[in-house]
Short mmCIF file of C-alpha atoms in Angstrom, two decimals:
data_model
loop_
_atom_site.label_atom_id
_atom_site.label_comp_id
_atom_site.label_asym_id
_atom_site.label_seq_id
_atom_site.Cartn_x
_atom_site.Cartn_y
_atom_site.Cartn_z
CA UNK V 1 129.47 -165.33 -26.15
CA UNK V 2 127.33 -163.00 -23.41
CA UNK V 3 130.38 -163.73 -20.57
CA UNK V 4 133.21 -163.57 -22.92
CA UNK V 5 131.66 -160.07 -23.62
CA UNK V 6 131.35 -159.34 -20.07
CA UNK V 7 134.74 -160.49 -18.67
CA UNK V 8 138.19 -160.68 -19.40
CA UNK V 9 141.07 -163.56 -18.55
CA UNK V 10 144.07 -161.79 -17.10
CA UNK V 11 147.68 -163.71 -17.07
CA UNK V 12 147.34 -165.96 -14.09
CA UNK V 13 143.58 -167.22 -15.67
CA UNK V 14 141.80 -165.45 -13.16
CA UNK V 15 138.66 -163.99 -14.01
CA UNK V 16 138.17 -159.98 -14.28
CA UNK V 17 134.78 -157.99 -14.04
CA UNK V 18 134.59 -155.19 -15.59
CA UNK V 19 133.33 -151.89 -14.19
CA UNK V 20 129.35 -151.38 -14.14
CA UNK V 21 127.89 -148.20 -15.49
CA UNK V 22 125.10 -147.31 -13.06
CA UNK V 23 123.24 -143.96 -13.05
CA UNK V 24 124.43 -142.55 -10.65
CA UNK V 25 128.06 -142.69 -11.41
CA UNK V 26 126.70 -141.00 -14.90
CA UNK V 27 125.52 -138.09 -12.46
CA UNK V 28 128.55 -137.88 -10.74
CA UNK V 29 130.96 -137.96 -13.13
CA UNK V 30 128.86 -135.48 -14.77
CA UNK V 31 127.91 -132.84 -11.47
CA UNK V 32 132.56 -132.99 -11.14
CA UNK V 33 132.45 -132.14 -14.46
CA UNK V 34 130.42 -129.40 -14.33
CA UNK V 35 132.07 -128.37 -11.14
CA UNK V 36 135.64 -128.49 -12.84
CA UNK V 37 134.26 -126.31 -15.72
CA UNK V 38 132.54 -123.22 -14.49
CA UNK V 39 135.01 -122.64 -11.62
CA UNK V 40 137.48 -122.64 -14.61
CA UNK V 41 135.11 -120.43 -15.92
CA UNK V 42 134.80 -118.22 -12.81
CA UNK V 43 138.63 -118.48 -12.11
CA UNK V 44 139.69 -117.26 -15.19
CA UNK V 45 136.63 -114.25 -15.61
CA UNK V 46 137.72 -113.08 -12.12
CA UNK V 47 141.88 -113.18 -12.81
CA UNK V 48 141.00 -111.52 -16.34
CA UNK V 49 139.30 -108.35 -14.19
CA UNK V 50 141.12 -107.91 -11.17
CA UNK V 51 144.28 -108.90 -12.95
CA UNK V 52 144.95 -107.96 -16.36
CA UNK V 53 141.80 -105.42 -16.42
CA UNK V 54 139.98 -106.50 -18.75
CA UNK V 55 136.28 -106.11 -19.40
CA UNK V 56 134.44 -109.35 -18.57
CA UNK V 57 130.42 -110.30 -19.40
CA UNK V 58 128.35 -110.02 -16.35
CA UNK V 59 125.80 -112.45 -17.83
CA UNK V 60 128.91 -115.37 -17.87
CA UNK V 61 129.85 -114.45 -14.28
CA UNK V 62 125.96 -114.92 -13.24
CA UNK V 63 125.62 -118.16 -15.01
CA UNK V 64 129.29 -119.49 -14.55
CA UNK V 65 128.72 -118.93 -10.41
CA UNK V 66 124.94 -120.49 -11.13
CA UNK V 67 125.80 -123.16 -12.32
CA UNK V 68 128.96 -123.63 -9.85
CA UNK V 69 126.31 -123.01 -6.89
CA UNK V 70 123.95 -125.80 -8.25
CA UNK V 71 126.57 -127.98 -9.26
CA UNK V 72 128.00 -127.98 -5.07
CA UNK V 73 124.51 -129.18 -3.71
CA UNK V 74 123.42 -131.27 -5.94
CA UNK V 75 126.93 -133.07 -5.13
CA UNK V 76 126.38 -132.40 -1.59
CA UNK V 77 123.31 -133.87 -1.91
CA UNK V 78 124.44 -137.25 -3.42
CA UNK V 79 127.39 -137.10 -1.18
CA UNK V 80 124.26 -137.23 2.13
CA UNK V 81 122.66 -140.22 0.11
#
């Protein structure tokens, strides 16, 4: 029963294993998501400030820049391992 939950069969009758979820994969996905979100926030804030002359919260820019920098450093450390 347990074996059937972990595997499935394709039409050619070959067994295909599902992708295993590991802590490293979860961490990598979380870091990539943080990088994407913080870079979007940074670019949106800078474009709205320089192009549309809107007021931008300085604390929002600082937090986004810190999150972006830490995420990039974390990604670099994960690459070196």
